[in-house]
XYZ file of C-alpha atoms in Angstrom:
684
model
C 9.450 -5.392 27.178
C 10.238 -6.907 30.579
C 13.462 -8.452 29.326
C 14.429 -5.367 27.351
C 13.743 -2.547 29.801
C 13.374 -4.295 33.200
C 10.617 -1.918 34.333
C 8.682 -4.339 36.487
C 10.933 -4.479 39.598
C 8.511 -2.350 41.651
C 5.229 -0.462 41.307
C 6.920 2.967 41.232
C 9.123 1.963 38.278
C 6.053 0.809 36.418
C 4.187 4.086 37.078
C 7.196 6.079 35.891
C 7.304 4.029 32.710
C 3.619 4.317 31.783
C 3.840 7.504 29.688
C 6.736 6.122 27.641
C 5.023 2.756 27.374
C 1.835 4.340 26.041
C 3.790 6.184 23.348
C 5.743 3.040 22.486
C 2.610 0.921 22.126
C 0.957 3.620 19.976
C 3.910 3.558 17.583
C 3.944 -0.226 17.659
C 0.281 -0.395 16.614
C 1.012 1.920 13.687
C 3.834 -0.371 12.570
C 1.695 -3.523 12.451
C 0.104 -4.369 9.072
C -3.410 -4.437 10.516
C -5.266 -3.475 7.358
C -5.186 -5.566 4.238
C -4.790 -4.456 0.641
C -7.779 -5.335 -1.481
C -6.686 -7.953 -3.990
C -8.449 -8.021 -7.344
C -9.063 -10.776 -9.879
C -6.150 -11.277 -12.298
C -3.989 -8.859 -10.300
C -0.383 -8.482 -11.392
C 2.432 -9.769 -9.217
C 4.952 -7.194 -8.013
C 8.190 -9.210 -8.120
C 9.454 -12.313 -9.943
C 12.169 -14.607 -8.566
C 14.083 -17.051 -10.763
C 13.603 -15.117 -14.022
C 14.913 -11.735 -15.236
C 11.395 -10.557 -16.159
C 7.751 -11.626 -16.246
C 7.841 -13.002 -19.813
C 10.827 -15.362 -19.504
C 10.391 -18.996 -18.412
C 13.773 -20.703 -18.832
C 15.053 -23.184 -16.249
C 18.411 -22.026 -14.851
C 18.261 -18.908 -17.019
C 21.790 -17.932 -18.090
C 23.293 -20.890 -16.232
C 22.720 -22.326 -12.776
C 23.442 -19.675 -10.148
C 22.131 -17.947 -7.020
C 19.439 -16.273 -9.159
C 18.013 -19.253 -11.048
C 15.499 -22.044 -10.494
C 14.718 -25.412 -12.055
C 11.484 -27.108 -11.064
C 10.740 -24.939 -8.004
C 8.282 -26.727 -5.759
C 7.588 -24.955 -2.461
C 8.208 -21.612 -0.833
C 7.895 -19.946 2.553
C 8.775 -16.703 4.291
C 9.053 -15.957 7.994
C 8.345 -12.290 7.267
C 12.001 -11.448 6.790
C 13.747 -14.291 4.962
C 12.602 -16.170 1.870
C 13.116 -19.922 1.331
C 12.546 -21.812 -1.949
C 12.762 -25.559 -2.609
C 14.607 -25.742 -5.955
C 13.686 -29.363 -6.692
C 15.520 -30.290 -9.901
C 18.684 -28.550 -8.679
C 18.496 -30.626 -5.467
C 18.843 -27.581 -3.232
C 17.155 -25.036 -0.973
C 17.799 -21.333 -1.619
C 17.636 -18.743 1.174
C 17.296 -14.972 0.749
C 18.179 -13.083 3.937
C 15.675 -10.403 2.897
C 12.524 -10.948 0.834
C 13.412 -9.764 -2.708
C 11.945 -6.451 -3.841
C 13.511 -6.541 -7.320
C 13.287 -9.126 -10.095
C 15.966 -11.830 -10.431
C 17.509 -11.096 -7.012
C 20.248 -13.588 -6.015
C 19.935 -15.863 -2.988
C 22.379 -15.548 -0.084
C 22.637 -19.157 1.144
C 22.276 -22.596 -0.479
C 21.549 -25.886 1.284
C 21.988 -29.350 -0.236
C 24.907 -28.187 -2.399
C 28.381 -26.850 -1.554
C 27.914 -23.863 -3.905
C 25.403 -22.184 -6.231
C 26.674 -23.883 -9.409
C 26.328 -27.499 -8.184
C 23.188 -29.612 -8.609
C 24.046 -33.245 -7.785
C 21.536 -35.409 -5.933
C 22.954 -36.445 -2.529
C 26.122 -34.540 -3.382
C 29.005 -36.493 -1.821
C 26.687 -39.225 -0.526
C 23.474 -39.188 1.474
C 23.911 -37.435 4.788
C 22.863 -34.490 6.971
C 23.968 -31.968 4.313
C 22.543 -33.515 1.146
C 19.191 -33.584 -0.649
C 17.442 -35.476 -3.453
C 14.459 -33.772 -5.053
C 13.612 -31.545 -2.062
C 10.042 -30.361 -2.546
C 9.084 -28.939 0.825
C 10.439 -26.070 2.882
C 9.001 -24.142 5.822
C 10.080 -22.174 8.862
C 8.554 -21.036 12.127
C 10.958 -18.091 12.242
C 13.410 -19.985 14.395
C 13.862 -23.410 12.808
C 13.929 -24.678 9.229
C 12.069 -27.778 8.010
C 12.857 -29.419 4.647
C 11.039 -32.295 2.962
C 13.737 -34.404 1.268
C 11.258 -36.158 -1.021
C 13.660 -38.521 -2.817
C 15.044 -39.792 0.494
C 11.610 -40.122 2.169
C 12.561 -37.944 5.117
C 12.126 -34.570 6.800
C 15.211 -32.640 7.918
C 15.190 -30.070 10.740
C 17.699 -27.294 11.369
C 17.364 -25.967 14.940
C 18.507 -22.530 13.748
C 18.194 -20.891 10.334
C 21.406 -21.736 8.412
C 23.658 -18.830 7.472
C 26.345 -20.785 5.579
C 26.212 -22.947 2.444
C 25.907 -26.749 2.788
C 25.098 -26.531 6.524
C 24.118 -29.923 8.043
C 20.695 -30.616 9.548
C 20.294 -31.370 13.245
C 17.388 -33.846 13.233
C 15.969 -36.339 10.713
C 12.417 -37.737 10.705
C 11.246 -40.754 8.722
C 14.665 -42.430 8.904
C 16.677 -43.845 11.861
C 19.777 -41.891 10.788
C 21.106 -39.484 8.154
C 22.411 -42.232 5.834
C 19.157 -44.215 5.461
C 16.687 -43.558 2.646
C 14.171 -46.454 2.480
C 10.464 -45.710 2.191
C 8.552 -46.732 5.353
C 11.879 -47.789 6.850
C 11.286 -50.766 9.168
C 7.584 -50.961 8.333
C 4.687 -48.521 8.225
C 4.263 -46.785 11.573
C 4.346 -43.526 13.514
C 8.062 -43.030 12.710
C 8.095 -43.729 8.977
C 7.437 -41.782 5.790
C 6.902 -42.665 2.130
C 7.693 -39.751 -0.217
C 6.294 -36.963 2.039
C 5.350 -33.676 0.340
C 4.978 -30.915 2.943
C 6.104 -30.123 6.492
C 4.929 -27.009 8.367
C 4.991 -25.819 11.960
C 2.822 -23.396 13.915
C 5.762 -22.797 16.268
C 4.593 -25.475 18.663
C 3.589 -28.506 16.579
C 4.850 -30.088 13.345
C 2.507 -31.271 10.564
C 3.718 -33.521 7.707
C 1.757 -34.710 4.672
C 2.820 -38.327 4.159
C 1.228 -38.401 0.706
C 1.993 -41.945 -0.460
C 0.598 -43.247 2.834
C -2.536 -41.087 2.409
C -2.184 -39.422 5.790
C -1.044 -36.364 7.735
C 1.200 -36.898 10.768
C 1.191 -34.517 13.743
C 3.953 -34.098 16.318
C 2.555 -32.238 19.352
C 6.004 -30.784 20.056
C 8.823 -30.036 17.614
C 10.948 -33.228 17.385
C 14.450 -32.998 18.846
C 15.684 -36.556 18.182
C 16.029 -38.682 15.048
C 13.232 -41.080 14.045
C 10.901 -39.602 16.666
C 7.349 -41.000 16.336
C 4.345 -38.797 15.552
C 1.605 -38.368 18.146
C -1.507 -38.162 15.956
C -2.452 -39.409 12.484
C -5.131 -37.811 10.299
C -6.672 -39.668 7.343
C -6.119 -43.164 8.788
C -7.585 -44.971 11.832
C -4.084 -45.929 13.058
C -0.382 -45.627 12.216
C -0.203 -48.905 10.271
C -3.022 -48.203 7.809
C -2.342 -46.469 4.489
C -5.478 -47.137 2.392
C -6.666 -44.186 0.337
C -10.131 -43.000 1.419
C -10.003 -45.651 4.134
C -13.563 -46.949 4.621
C -14.926 -44.717 1.859
C -14.503 -41.032 1.051
C -15.668 -38.942 3.984
C -14.740 -36.307 6.552
C -12.044 -38.576 8.056
C -10.290 -39.817 4.919
C -7.580 -38.618 2.543
C -6.253 -39.561 -0.888
C -2.786 -38.271 -1.711
C -2.817 -35.121 0.437
C -0.541 -32.504 -1.126
C -0.417 -29.552 1.254
C -1.010 -28.668 4.883
C -1.261 -25.400 6.803
C -2.179 -24.207 10.281
C -2.764 -20.852 11.957
C -2.192 -22.408 15.382
C -5.914 -22.849 15.868
C -7.167 -24.655 12.756
C -5.742 -27.275 10.395
C -6.073 -27.046 6.592
C -5.250 -29.958 4.258
C -5.390 -29.997 0.454
C -6.811 -33.456 -0.290
C -5.389 -33.485 -3.782
C -6.872 -36.549 -5.504
C -10.277 -35.926 -3.909
C -10.251 -32.415 -5.423
C -11.021 -30.730 -2.121
C -9.632 -28.852 0.884
C -10.521 -30.017 4.389
C -10.678 -27.724 7.421
C -10.507 -28.786 11.058
C -11.734 -25.948 13.298
C -9.369 -27.156 16.034
C -6.092 -29.053 15.759
C -6.855 -32.819 15.826
C -5.794 -34.533 19.044
C -7.049 -38.047 18.253
C -6.433 -40.356 15.297
C -8.901 -40.379 12.380
C -10.606 -37.200 13.586
C -13.273 -35.800 11.220
C -12.891 -32.495 9.435
C -15.499 -29.789 10.008
C -15.631 -28.046 6.616
C -14.972 -29.096 3.016
C -14.180 -26.760 0.106
C -14.326 -27.698 -3.569
C -17.130 -30.214 -3.000
C -20.770 -29.863 -1.871
C -20.302 -32.602 0.743
C -17.702 -34.956 2.232
C -18.594 -37.905 -0.025
C -17.999 -36.086 -3.337
C -14.638 -35.951 -5.072
C -15.278 -34.820 -8.669
C -12.944 -32.306 -10.267
C -14.718 -28.985 -10.995
C -17.882 -30.439 -9.467
C -20.869 -28.886 -11.256
C -18.665 -26.855 -13.593
C -15.604 -24.697 -13.090
C -16.377 -21.740 -10.837
C -15.610 -19.981 -7.558
C -16.624 -23.054 -5.526
C -14.808 -25.820 -7.407
C -11.294 -27.293 -7.505
C -9.256 -29.568 -9.742
C -6.168 -31.151 -8.184
C -5.604 -28.615 -5.396
C -1.971 -28.994 -4.349
C -1.140 -26.152 -1.996
C -2.947 -24.429 0.848
C -1.884 -21.514 3.070
C -3.347 -18.988 5.488
C -2.288 -15.704 7.053
C -4.734 -16.212 9.925
C -7.397 -14.140 8.226
C -7.547 -15.314 4.629
C -7.272 -18.746 3.019
C -5.219 -19.330 -0.144
C -5.522 -22.468 -2.305
C -3.498 -23.554 -5.358
C -5.988 -24.911 -7.912
C -3.334 -26.636 -10.006
C -5.111 -27.988 -13.106
C -7.174 -24.806 -13.408
C -3.930 -22.761 -13.422
C -5.157 -20.397 -10.727
C -5.053 -19.325 -7.097
C -8.312 -19.039 -5.154
C -8.559 -16.675 -2.183
C -11.188 -16.571 0.548
C -11.104 -13.194 2.341
C -12.233 -14.886 5.558
C -11.807 -18.480 6.706
C -14.823 -20.470 5.400
C -17.148 -22.037 7.952
C -19.580 -23.735 5.540
C -19.121 -26.445 2.911
C -18.714 -25.447 -0.752
C -18.180 -21.759 0.113
C -17.216 -19.790 -3.030
C -13.862 -18.008 -3.197
C -13.752 -14.209 -3.334
C -10.689 -13.623 -5.523
C -8.950 -15.491 -8.338
C -5.347 -14.944 -9.446
C -3.887 -16.313 -12.672
C -7.212 -16.078 -14.532
C -9.423 -13.126 -15.534
C -12.498 -14.813 -14.040
C -13.654 -17.925 -12.206
C -14.607 -19.892 -15.337
C -11.273 -19.606 -17.164
C -8.464 -22.116 -16.754
C -5.987 -21.559 -19.611
C -2.306 -21.770 -18.722
C -0.623 -18.361 -19.173
C -3.991 -16.890 -20.095
C -3.381 -14.097 -22.603
C 0.377 -14.765 -22.692
C 2.984 -15.202 -20.002
C 3.043 -12.090 -17.799
C 2.885 -10.806 -14.237
C -0.790 -11.861 -14.133
C -0.602 -15.416 -15.430
C 0.194 -18.875 -14.080
C 0.999 -22.282 -15.536
C 0.598 -25.314 -13.273
C 1.167 -23.443 -9.983
C 2.300 -25.732 -7.182
C 2.597 -24.202 -3.726
C 1.683 -21.008 -1.943
C 2.655 -19.131 1.214
C 1.908 -15.837 2.931
C 3.689 -13.928 5.684
C 0.680 -11.636 6.182
C 2.074 -8.810 4.069
C 3.037 -10.701 0.927
C 1.733 -13.635 -1.083
C 4.242 -16.077 -2.627
C 3.294 -18.510 -5.416
C 5.428 -21.176 -7.089
C 4.612 -20.906 -10.811
C 6.029 -24.320 -11.646
C 5.976 -24.615 -15.450
C 7.172 -21.030 -15.805
C 10.169 -21.855 -13.573
C 9.569 -18.897 -11.264
C 8.171 -17.612 -7.998
C 5.778 -14.650 -8.019
C 5.366 -12.216 -5.123
C 2.309 -10.030 -4.497
C 2.302 -7.268 -1.870
C -1.030 -7.846 -0.146
C -1.020 -5.723 3.021
C -0.694 -2.058 3.814
C -0.059 -0.105 6.995
C -3.012 1.401 8.763
C -1.727 4.978 8.807
C -3.616 8.245 8.463
C -2.268 9.911 5.323
C -4.740 12.789 5.467
C -2.318 15.457 6.794
C 0.281 14.708 4.116
C -2.426 14.818 1.463
C -3.674 18.219 2.625
C -0.136 19.599 2.774
C 0.352 18.737 -0.878
C 2.836 15.858 -0.656
C 0.572 13.985 -3.049
C -0.172 13.534 -6.730
C -3.548 12.784 -8.246
C -5.006 12.727 -11.730
C -6.871 10.750 -14.355
C -6.203 8.637 -17.437
C -8.947 9.367 -19.962
C -10.109 8.408 -23.453
C -9.077 11.432 -25.530
C -11.485 11.021 -28.436
C -10.601 14.197 -30.295
C -6.893 13.956 -29.503
C -6.533 17.469 -28.077
C -4.805 16.353 -24.856
C -7.641 17.665 -22.667
C -10.554 15.752 -21.137
C -13.557 17.522 -22.649
C -16.874 17.732 -20.835
C -19.927 16.034 -22.389
C -21.685 18.212 -24.961
C -25.390 18.336 -25.570
C -25.034 19.879 -29.034
C -22.566 19.235 -31.817
C -21.649 22.633 -33.274
C -18.388 21.525 -34.864
C -17.657 22.305 -38.533
C -19.279 19.915 -40.991
C -15.870 18.829 -42.329
C -14.742 17.787 -38.847
C -18.030 15.934 -38.258
C -17.488 13.912 -41.446
C -13.919 13.063 -40.433
C -15.091 11.806 -37.028
C -17.880 9.818 -38.681
C -15.358 8.161 -40.969
C -13.419 7.124 -37.877
C -16.508 5.345 -36.555
C -17.540 8.049 -34.043
C -21.069 9.372 -33.749
C -22.304 12.743 -32.526
C -23.315 11.124 -29.240
C -19.755 9.834 -28.760
C -18.265 13.274 -29.057
C -17.384 14.835 -25.717
C -17.928 11.658 -23.687
C -14.256 11.338 -22.863
C -14.503 8.864 -20.010
C -11.767 7.633 -17.696
C -9.959 4.371 -18.456
C -9.888 1.721 -15.756
C -6.932 -0.520 -14.926
C -4.044 1.574 -16.261
C -0.816 1.479 -14.263
C 0.801 4.857 -13.475
C 4.431 4.396 -12.427
C 6.629 6.760 -10.388
C 10.413 7.027 -10.519
C 10.401 6.374 -6.762
C 9.405 2.765 -7.446
C 5.733 3.010 -6.454
C 2.741 2.810 -8.771
C -1.014 3.321 -8.789
C -3.820 1.646 -10.768
C -6.680 3.729 -12.145
C -10.175 3.038 -10.815
C -13.404 2.642 -12.811
C -13.450 6.400 -13.455
C -9.845 6.455 -14.595
C -8.708 8.199 -11.403
C -5.460 7.472 -9.581
C -3.507 9.035 -6.747
C -0.297 8.726 -4.779
C -1.293 9.637 -1.187
C 2.296 10.515 -0.345
C 5.279 11.017 -2.638
C 8.711 12.513 -2.069
C 9.086 16.203 -2.838
C 11.329 17.481 -5.643
C 11.477 16.572 -9.324
C 9.571 13.374 -10.065
C 8.779 11.401 -13.212
C 5.454 9.694 -13.927
C 4.686 7.449 -16.884
C 1.994 5.043 -18.064
C 2.767 1.349 -18.354
C 2.017 0.679 -22.060
C 1.264 -3.001 -21.370
C -1.853 -1.902 -19.437
C -3.252 0.116 -22.367
C -5.484 -1.264 -25.153
C -3.592 -2.614 -28.158
C -2.912 0.117 -30.713
C -3.600 2.956 -28.259
C -1.817 6.298 -28.804
C -0.876 8.791 -26.097
C -2.065 12.346 -26.703
C -0.158 13.748 -23.717
C 3.467 13.425 -22.748
C 4.623 10.204 -21.069
C 6.991 10.038 -19.239
C 5.982 13.338 -17.594
C 8.357 15.393 -15.438
C 6.674 17.097 -12.497
C 7.726 19.094 -9.439
C 6.207 17.990 -6.125
C 6.224 20.889 -3.664
C 5.115 20.729 -0.069
C 1.908 22.715 0.405
C 0.858 22.416 -3.254
C -1.302 19.550 -4.522
C 0.055 18.238 -7.854
C -2.403 17.120 -10.546
C -1.323 15.139 -13.621
C -3.647 13.570 -16.213
C -2.892 11.481 -19.280
C -4.854 11.332 -22.539
C -5.119 8.117 -24.563
C -6.624 7.755 -28.045
C -7.876 4.326 -29.078
C -7.471 2.877 -32.587
C -10.552 3.539 -34.714
C -13.105 0.720 -35.151
C -12.710 0.823 -38.940
C -8.961 0.209 -38.704
C -9.704 -2.975 -36.797
C -12.351 -4.239 -39.212
C -11.670 -6.837 -41.944
C -12.545 -4.170 -44.546
C -10.006 -1.764 -43.070
C -7.371 -4.435 -43.049
C -8.046 -5.064 -46.726
C -7.015 -1.460 -47.358
C -3.718 -2.094 -45.607
C -4.637 -0.071 -42.512
C -4.437 -2.752 -39.872
C -1.752 -5.204 -40.908
C -2.301 -8.861 -41.789
C -5.177 -10.831 -40.305
C -2.697 -13.429 -39.009
C 0.098 -12.329 -36.683
C 3.276 -14.245 -35.749
C 1.131 -16.921 -34.161
C -1.659 -18.442 -36.195
C -4.162 -17.091 -33.662
C -6.406 -14.449 -35.196
C -6.651 -10.894 -33.937
C -8.284 -11.176 -30.498
C -10.530 -8.178 -31.262
C -12.081 -10.147 -34.113
C -12.218 -13.703 -32.846
C -10.984 -14.255 -29.262
C -8.795 -17.228 -30.323
C -9.128 -20.370 -28.269
C -6.958 -23.468 -28.301
C -7.269 -25.865 -25.379
C -6.699 -29.516 -24.571
C -7.823 -31.403 -21.473
C -7.662 -35.042 -20.449
C -9.254 -37.711 -18.322
C -8.604 -41.378 -17.631
C -11.261 -43.986 -18.317
C -10.099 -47.446 -17.242
C -7.537 -48.573 -19.850
C -7.430 -45.401 -21.961
C -6.909 -41.667 -21.780
C -9.288 -39.332 -23.594
C -7.979 -35.958 -24.743
C -10.638 -33.298 -25.448
C -9.633 -30.593 -27.955
C -11.233 -27.152 -28.275
C -10.301 -24.775 -31.112
C -12.146 -21.943 -32.891
C -9.716 -21.390 -35.787
C -9.338 -24.960 -37.057
C -9.671 -23.871 -40.705
C -6.214 -22.304 -40.500
C -4.565 -25.457 -39.156
C -2.532 -27.602 -41.547
C -0.755 -29.867 -39.049
C -1.131 -30.805 -35.359
C 0.787 -32.835 -32.775
C -0.103 -34.079 -29.305
C 3.101 -34.142 -27.240
C 3.567 -36.298 -24.135
C 6.262 -35.512 -21.556
C 7.801 -37.395 -18.645
C 7.828 -36.112 -15.061
C 10.873 -33.931 -15.774
C 9.102 -32.343 -18.749
C 11.303 -34.138 -21.271
C 9.502 -34.946 -24.536
C 8.838 -38.689 -24.621
C 6.267 -39.119 -27.379
C 4.820 -36.995 -30.199
C 1.525 -38.124 -31.767
C 0.456 -36.640 -35.164
C -3.262 -35.777 -35.246
C -5.564 -35.880 -38.245
C -6.821 -32.706 -39.954
C -9.358 -31.297 -39.330
C -8.633 -31.569 -35.622
C -10.673 -34.239 -33.838
C -12.814 -33.183 -30.897
C -11.647 -36.242 -28.970
C -8.529 -38.364 -29.215
C -7.995 -41.632 -27.332
C -4.633 -43.081 -26.297
C -4.473 -46.619 -24.852
C -2.976 -46.680 -21.380
C -0.535 -49.387 -22.479
C 1.071 -46.841 -24.834
C 1.795 -44.524 -21.896
C 2.690 -46.724 -18.926
C 6.365 -47.665 -18.787
C 9.673 -45.961 -19.462
C 10.375 -43.265 -20.282
C 7.013 -41.731 -19.396
C 6.325 -42.925 -15.866
C 9.362 -44.973 -14.830
C 9.126 -48.002 -12.554
C 7.566 -46.713 -9.333
C 4.351 -48.560 -8.514
C 1.983 -48.594 -5.519
C 3.169 -52.070 -4.529
C 6.817 -51.101 -4.058
C 7.631 -50.449 -0.431
C 10.567 -50.724 1.962
C 13.697 -52.287 0.556
C 13.229 -50.908 -2.975
C 14.722 -47.728 -4.319
C 13.001 -46.683 -7.574
C 13.594 -43.282 -9.074
C 10.865 -41.075 -7.589
C 8.550 -39.979 -10.369
C 5.417 -39.001 -8.485
C 4.485 -37.635 -5.102
C 1.979 -40.300 -4.230
C 0.676 -43.588 -5.608
C -0.141 -42.234 -9.033
C 1.860 -41.327 -12.103
C 1.976 -37.808 -13.512
C 1.600 -37.348 -17.276
C 2.307 -33.948 -18.848
C 0.939 -33.089 -22.279
C 0.657 -30.247 -24.765
C -1.040 -29.621 -28.122
C 0.884 -27.862 -30.937
C -0.738 -26.716 -34.193
C 0.775 -25.197 -37.343
C -0.545 -23.105 -40.237
C 0.457 -23.436 -43.906
C 3.510 -21.221 -43.333
C 4.747 -23.313 -40.424
C 3.786 -20.800 -37.709
C 3.147 -22.619 -34.455
C 0.542 -22.093 -31.746
C 0.397 -24.243 -28.637
C -1.543 -24.807 -25.434
C -0.126 -24.546 -21.948
C 1.290 -27.681 -20.339
C -1.461 -29.964 -19.061
C -1.132 -32.534 -16.300
C -2.977 -35.766 -15.553
C -2.583 -38.056 -12.543
C -2.759 -41.630 -13.831
C -3.940 -44.480 -11.653
C -2.163 -47.625 -12.813
């Protein structure tokens, strides 16, 4: 305000300005997102980036362009712009405004001269080029990129506005043409395949994953090869041992993500299956964390310790905070965990889960790829009003709107610039929500017809509301019905409007008994009420007997999975390493329909490397010797012993190898069903 209005030259000027200042501050408070939207389990995302819709998952859909992604790895927003690390395309995409529509094109590309190019170190390694960039962040002024394949962090002192703009500063290397891991020897200046770099506007934090440490620069570096000031996870800058001295509050093993709200430090200690919290930014080397999540204590490191739930983690990769809430990417469990307040005690349970319907589920694309589901999510970010998640296997980024303005909408509501109503179970199909009846005085013929449909006298008249149905407006806003089926739009534009129900949020086989879409007139001063009736399919139609009469279609659909109303089909595969072998555990509840099965193994770029036929009936456990997996083309040549002076193709983000796998099964007609893509970190 002082710079803008120059009111503070003398006391009289300040007194004259006070009335205007009071009004200005009042309006400013109303414009700040000070209240938070209540997220719910399994909540749908609002926008998808990288794909034309929520059901598509093709890399570079329609051809590489400003709209597409291939192997997206990290994301960040400064509240206005959006930045995505598009790893396989060796580029960073920048949107000058956070997208509000699906498949929106980016405005600027870094690492490539144009949106159709995707060459690693295009034109030779330098200040403009990238190889497998997996990290991107911004403090609103500068841009930080983790150039993973070149073992360096690049800094732009101002947000680039043109394609292929060169960086200003490089960390981890003495110059822009060097690319050796731990160049010159392990120290405060060097990096070995770093994974994340973030800034709180004052400091810079980098996860140096292969060196099992986090480096802290107390001021934003302004010169190349500048040394870090503090190291976390190691007693000094020359040590790189994982869990140095034994797993504890000081140690790390392949840290994947880092975040800070300017007061606290959060690190996802990936291989230890935990998140560590420092209540104040560390100022000395090897400083102990104050709180651990995912484990009951600092010495534990078991995945899903005690059983999958709201407290446990399996390979947490990403961590983020908006200063109030904490967000964690629980990678192997295919979910995002959210704490509504920053935890202060060990093993605190999360409050919200995204990507799964509950805290005990972990299936990739649970229920089918959609706006609710995730498959191997990688990184997460929040600008306080939106939540951004990299849904890696689905080749997309999902955006949730998570904050609302703290404004009093009461006056508009009373004046009638609002719509409210209910979505209800219309049992008798008359388009009206009938009140409960104590007596059944209907004609005997009608009673028999209802009884044949599986309805009893007690059911009649109990036309309850339906929870979780999306009501969409032509203005682009929507509402979700509550447990009583009620919904409302607190404020909507006057004039002719159109409302409709989203059919994907209705039970399968449901039939509308009222018009949808529905045209309405919103008039100021008149409250508009609109309700929708929905009739469910009858129980008999869904029974095996009803199907035998040809009323419900075949028992088997396109997939070999049975009707979910009858069986709740389940096909899962998980893995673990035991010394010189890998054990795959298979779960299936429709094995009698399976005629053939294959276990497919993929390399780090998700290219099929090996297909293993399985015996029928499906085994509960299947063992694969480690010697059959280690080596090209599955894990390449990178090993923990290779250091400076070598240049292997980067295939992992720390001293382990990543194996991807999937189980496919087929029925007698050749119909295929498959699990989501699993991932296992191999220690070799």
